[in-house]
Structures are given as structure tokens and as C-alpha cells.
mmCIF file of C-alpha atoms in Angstrom:
data_model
loop_
_atom_site.group_PDB
_atom_site.id
_atom_site.type_symbol
_atom_site.label_atom_id
_atom_site.label_comp_id
_atom_site.label_asym_id
_atom_site.label_seq_id
_atom_site.Cartn_x
_atom_site.Cartn_y
_atom_site.Cartn_z
ATOM 1 C CA MET V 1068 146.419 46.107 9.609
ATOM 2 C CA SER V 1069 148.173 43.988 7.000
ATOM 3 C CA THR V 1070 146.313 42.509 4.079
ATOM 4 C CA LEU V 1071 146.122 38.795 3.454
ATOM 5 C CA SER V 1072 149.025 37.895 1.178
ATOM 6 C CA HIS V 1073 147.373 34.854 -0.393
ATOM 7 C CA ILE V 1074 144.437 36.806 -1.817
ATOM 8 C CA ASN V 1075 144.837 38.815 -5.033
ATOM 9 C CA ALA V 1076 143.095 42.122 -5.931
ATOM 10 C CA GLN V 1077 140.060 40.184 -7.214
ATOM 11 C CA GLY V 1078 139.719 38.272 -3.924
ATOM 12 C CA GLU V 1079 140.968 34.992 -5.414
ATOM 13 C CA ALA V 1080 143.394 32.540 -3.855
ATOM 14 C CA ASN V 1081 146.887 33.382 -5.040
ATOM 15 C CA MET V 1082 150.376 31.974 -4.513
ATOM 16 C CA VAL V 1083 152.600 34.829 -3.350
ATOM 17 C CA ASP V 1084 155.395 35.832 -5.737
ATOM 18 C CA VAL V 1085 158.596 35.725 -3.671
ATOM 19 C CA SER V 1086 161.009 36.174 -6.596
ATOM 20 C CA GLU V 1087 161.985 39.717 -5.536
ATOM 21 C CA LYS V 1088 162.572 38.819 -1.892
ATOM 22 C CA ALA V 1089 166.113 38.563 -0.565
ATOM 23 C CA ILE V 1090 167.545 35.148 0.223
ATOM 24 C CA THR V 1091 168.082 34.994 3.962
ATOM 25 C CA VAL V 1092 168.496 32.282 6.552
ATOM 26 C CA ARG V 1093 165.041 31.492 7.886
ATOM 27 C CA GLU V 1094 164.087 29.287 10.769
ATOM 28 C CA ALA V 1095 160.885 28.398 12.600
ATOM 29 C CA ARG V 1096 160.016 26.328 15.642
ATOM 30 C CA ALA V 1097 156.582 24.884 16.345
ATOM 31 C CA GLN V 1098 154.949 22.575 18.850
ATOM 32 C CA ALA V 1099 152.099 20.165 19.392
ATOM 33 C CA ILE V 1100 151.052 18.487 22.641
ATOM 34 C CA VAL V 1101 149.559 15.011 22.965
ATOM 35 C CA SER V 1102 147.755 14.343 26.249
ATOM 36 C CA MET V 1103 147.193 10.719 27.210
ATOM 37 C CA SER V 1104 146.458 8.336 30.044
ATOM 38 C CA PRO V 1105 149.122 7.561 32.671
ATOM 39 C CA GLN V 1106 149.196 3.983 31.336
ATOM 40 C CA THR V 1107 150.089 5.184 27.833
ATOM 41 C CA VAL V 1108 152.801 7.459 29.213
ATOM 42 C CA ALA V 1109 154.233 4.479 31.119
ATOM 43 C CA LEU V 1110 154.084 2.274 28.024
ATOM 44 C CA ILE V 1111 155.988 4.857 25.975
ATOM 45 C CA SER V 1112 158.528 5.665 28.692
ATOM 46 C CA THR V 1113 159.460 2.025 29.283
ATOM 47 C CA GLY V 1114 159.637 1.160 25.587
ATOM 48 C CA GLY V 1115 156.994 -1.496 26.154
ATOM 49 C CA HIS V 1116 154.755 -0.567 23.251
ATOM 50 C CA HIS V 1117 154.218 -3.559 20.956
ATOM 51 C CA LYS V 1118 154.649 -1.326 17.878
ATOM 52 C CA GLY V 1119 158.169 -0.411 18.946
ATOM 53 C CA ASP V 1120 159.775 2.992 19.455
ATOM 54 C CA VAL V 1121 156.875 5.381 18.889
ATOM 55 C CA PHE V 1122 159.134 8.443 19.052
ATOM 56 C CA ALA V 1123 161.441 7.151 16.319
ATOM 57 C CA VAL V 1124 158.514 6.508 13.961
ATOM 58 C CA ALA V 1125 156.819 9.833 14.797
ATOM 59 C CA ARG V 1126 160.121 11.697 14.303
ATOM 60 C CA ILE V 1127 160.580 10.274 10.795
ATOM 61 C CA ALA V 1128 156.933 11.036 9.984
ATOM 62 C CA GLY V 1129 157.361 14.648 11.100
ATOM 63 C CA ILE V 1130 160.513 15.102 9.036
ATOM 64 C CA GLN V 1131 158.854 13.597 5.956
ATOM 65 C CA ALA V 1132 155.790 15.798 6.470
ATOM 66 C CA ALA V 1133 157.861 18.996 6.554
ATOM 67 C CA LYS V 1134 159.438 17.979 3.250
ATOM 68 C CA LYS V 1135 155.953 17.428 1.741
ATOM 69 C CA CYS V 1136 154.319 20.577 3.115
ATOM 70 C CA SER V 1137 153.754 22.185 -0.286
ATOM 71 C CA ASP V 1138 151.943 19.016 -1.418
ATOM 72 C CA LEU V 1139 149.561 19.313 1.546
ATOM 73 C CA ILE V 1140 148.981 23.080 1.876
ATOM 74 C CA PRO V 1141 147.850 24.420 -1.521
ATOM 75 C CA LEU V 1142 149.559 27.835 -1.591
ATOM 76 C CA CYS V 1143 152.842 26.900 0.122
ATOM 77 C CA HIS V 1144 156.000 27.166 -1.923
ATOM 78 C CA PRO V 1145 158.093 24.017 -2.402
ATOM 79 C CA LEU V 1146 161.164 24.661 -0.256
ATOM 80 C CA MET V 1147 164.672 23.287 -0.166
ATOM 81 C CA LEU V 1148 164.907 22.671 3.560
ATOM 82 C CA SER V 1149 168.408 22.442 5.002
ATOM 83 C CA LYS V 1150 167.335 21.205 8.458
ATOM 84 C CA VAL V 1151 164.288 19.531 9.960
ATOM 85 C CA GLN V 1152 164.387 18.439 13.582
ATOM 86 C CA VAL V 1153 161.603 16.856 15.635
ATOM 87 C CA ASP V 1154 162.014 16.360 19.400
ATOM 88 C CA PHE V 1155 159.844 14.831 22.110
ATOM 89 C CA GLU V 1156 159.607 15.705 25.788
ATOM 90 C CA LEU V 1157 157.726 13.137 27.826
ATOM 91 C CA GLN V 1158 156.114 15.007 30.724
ATOM 92 C CA GLN V 1159 155.033 12.121 32.935
ATOM 93 C CA SER V 1160 153.627 14.307 35.724
ATOM 94 C CA LEU V 1161 151.264 15.965 33.205
ATOM 95 C CA ASN V 1162 150.545 12.778 31.196
ATOM 96 C CA GLN V 1163 151.616 14.368 27.958
ATOM 97 C CA VAL V 1164 154.215 14.496 25.246
ATOM 98 C CA VAL V 1165 155.380 17.888 24.021
ATOM 99 C CA ILE V 1166 156.546 17.722 20.420
ATOM 100 C CA THR V 1167 158.755 20.496 19.068
ATOM 101 C CA SER V 1168 159.928 20.900 15.518
ATOM 102 C CA ARG V 1169 162.540 23.126 13.932
ATOM 103 C CA CYS V 1170 162.886 23.875 10.220
ATOM 104 C CA ARG V 1171 165.639 25.902 8.589
ATOM 105 C CA LEU V 1172 166.720 27.039 5.127
ATOM 106 C CA SER V 1173 168.309 29.813 3.136
ATOM 107 C CA GLY V 1174 165.538 31.119 0.962
ATOM 108 C CA GLN V 1175 162.980 33.732 0.020
ATOM 109 C CA THR V 1176 160.077 32.638 2.204
ATOM 110 C CA GLY V 1177 159.568 31.465 5.760
ATOM 111 C CA VAL V 1178 159.311 27.932 7.095
ATOM 112 C CA GLU V 1179 156.512 28.309 9.653
ATOM 113 C CA MET V 1180 154.145 26.034 7.746
ATOM 114 C CA GLU V 1181 156.806 23.336 7.451
ATOM 115 C CA ALA V 1182 157.487 23.485 11.197
ATOM 116 C CA LEU V 1183 153.756 23.347 11.990
ATOM 117 C CA THR V 1184 153.284 20.429 9.594
ATOM 118 C CA ALA V 1185 156.203 18.527 11.142
ATOM 119 C CA ALA V 1186 154.849 18.938 14.679
ATOM 120 C CA SER V 1187 151.280 18.120 13.624
ATOM 121 C CA VAL V 1188 152.125 14.962 11.695
ATOM 122 C CA ALA V 1189 154.462 13.769 14.436
ATOM 123 C CA ALA V 1190 151.538 14.175 16.874
ATOM 124 C CA LEU V 1191 149.166 12.370 14.511
ATOM 125 C CA THR V 1192 151.654 9.517 14.129
ATOM 126 C CA LEU V 1193 152.095 9.204 17.877
ATOM 127 C CA PHE V 1194 148.289 9.099 18.158
ATOM 128 C CA ASP V 1195 148.070 6.461 15.426
ATOM 129 C CA MET V 1196 150.635 4.247 17.109
ATOM 130 C CA CYS V 1197 148.958 4.467 20.526
ATOM 131 C CA LYS V 1198 145.245 4.668 19.641
ATOM 132 C CA ALA V 1199 144.630 0.959 20.259
ATOM 133 C CA VAL V 1200 145.572 1.370 23.920
ATOM 134 C CA ASP V 1201 144.347 4.961 24.392
ATOM 135 C CA PRO V 1202 141.724 6.221 21.917
ATOM 136 C CA ALA V 1203 140.937 9.208 24.187
ATOM 137 C CA MET V 1204 144.270 10.974 23.572
ATOM 138 C CA VAL V 1205 144.007 14.664 22.727
ATOM 139 C CA ILE V 1206 146.234 16.642 20.365
ATOM 140 C CA SER V 1207 146.387 20.336 21.294
ATOM 141 C CA ASP V 1208 148.388 23.541 21.389
ATOM 142 C CA ILE V 1209 149.660 23.360 17.813
ATOM 143 C CA LYS V 1210 151.416 26.663 17.329
ATOM 144 C CA VAL V 1211 154.472 28.511 16.081
ATOM 145 C CA LEU V 1212 156.878 29.146 18.941
ATOM 146 C CA GLU V 1213 159.435 31.258 17.120
ATOM 147 C CA LYS V 1214 160.489 32.439 13.677
ATOM 148 C CA GLN V 1215 163.568 34.199 12.388
ATOM 149 C CA GLY V 1216 164.712 35.689 9.115
ATOM 150 C CA GLY V 1217 163.186 37.740 6.360
ATOM 151 C CA LYS V 1218 161.985 41.329 6.651
ATOM 152 C CA THR V 1219 160.090 40.751 9.913
ATOM 153 C CA GLY V 1220 163.206 39.515 11.701
ATOM 154 C CA HIS V 1221 162.852 37.596 14.954
ATOM 155 C CA TRP V 1222 159.442 36.816 16.474
ATOM 156 C CA GLN V 1223 158.612 34.705 19.524
ATOM 157 C CA ALA V 1224 155.248 33.580 20.826
ATOM 158 C CA PRO V 1225 154.277 35.321 24.044
ATOM 159 C CA LYS V 1226 155.062 33.270 27.137
ATOM 160 C CA GLN V 1227 152.001 31.692 28.729
ATOM 161 C CA ASP V 1228 151.592 31.046 32.440
#
């Protein structure tokens, strides 16, 4: 079993030294799901929300969050991201929005935390914009879907039924 990389020999929190790692192209995809009432789904799908385009605002929030990840997560390295993408899939039959994020860079450490932060903050923003009409929304299934680059190569989350 691997050891925790953010703990030093004395058991203290420690920022990992990545200076000896090779610079490689690294990419990660993550998701979050927001479940809501059929009325909220209809409001979003028709563009009838009084706050405007909730996806546009949540997309910008997710992108900004990925760029600020190291300010939010104490031991994350500040990264020079080359790509941040946030997408929304409105699944009307399931009364939910699936948010996916993608972060990419050429660097010495992975971008999983940035992708997770983008998806999470996009979900929180969508919740914030719709909470007045649907305070019972649920944010769930925040997870890494895929990562590439670095010494571990390509990894994908197992498919779920």
C-alpha cells in the first residue's frame, strides 16, 4: 500500500516536493450531480429563471474555482492551467444536472484537485442560483472520472451500473 504523500516522516502535514518530477501533459476530468425538482429542471431548460442563464454563471464560477484551487486546498500546488472546461448535461427524465469539468496543463503534478474544485463550485453556484425556488436540491457524486499523465499514466473510474 502506498504511503500518504502529504505527511512527512514526523507525521506532519507537508507540501510534496515536485521539483524532481518530469514535466508532462496532465489532464483530469471530474463530475458533480445536482438533483432537483421537475419544476426547477423546467425553469432551467426554458431559460425562465429570473437570475438569467444559470449554466453560464456556474461555468464561470467553476473555471475561476479551478484557478484558485491552491488558495482553497492548503497543500495544493499553484498551477499554471492551460485549459479549464465546465460542461452541463440537463437530464430532464432524472431531474438532474450532470456537471463535468476538465483541467489540463504541462507540469510536474496532477490536476485532479482542480477538476474536482471546478465541478464542485459549479454545482454550488447552480444551487445558489436556484435555492430560492428549490431549497431541497442535492449535490452528489463528486468524483474524479479520469486522469492522465505523470508516472501513473492513464486512470479511469470504474463504470457503475
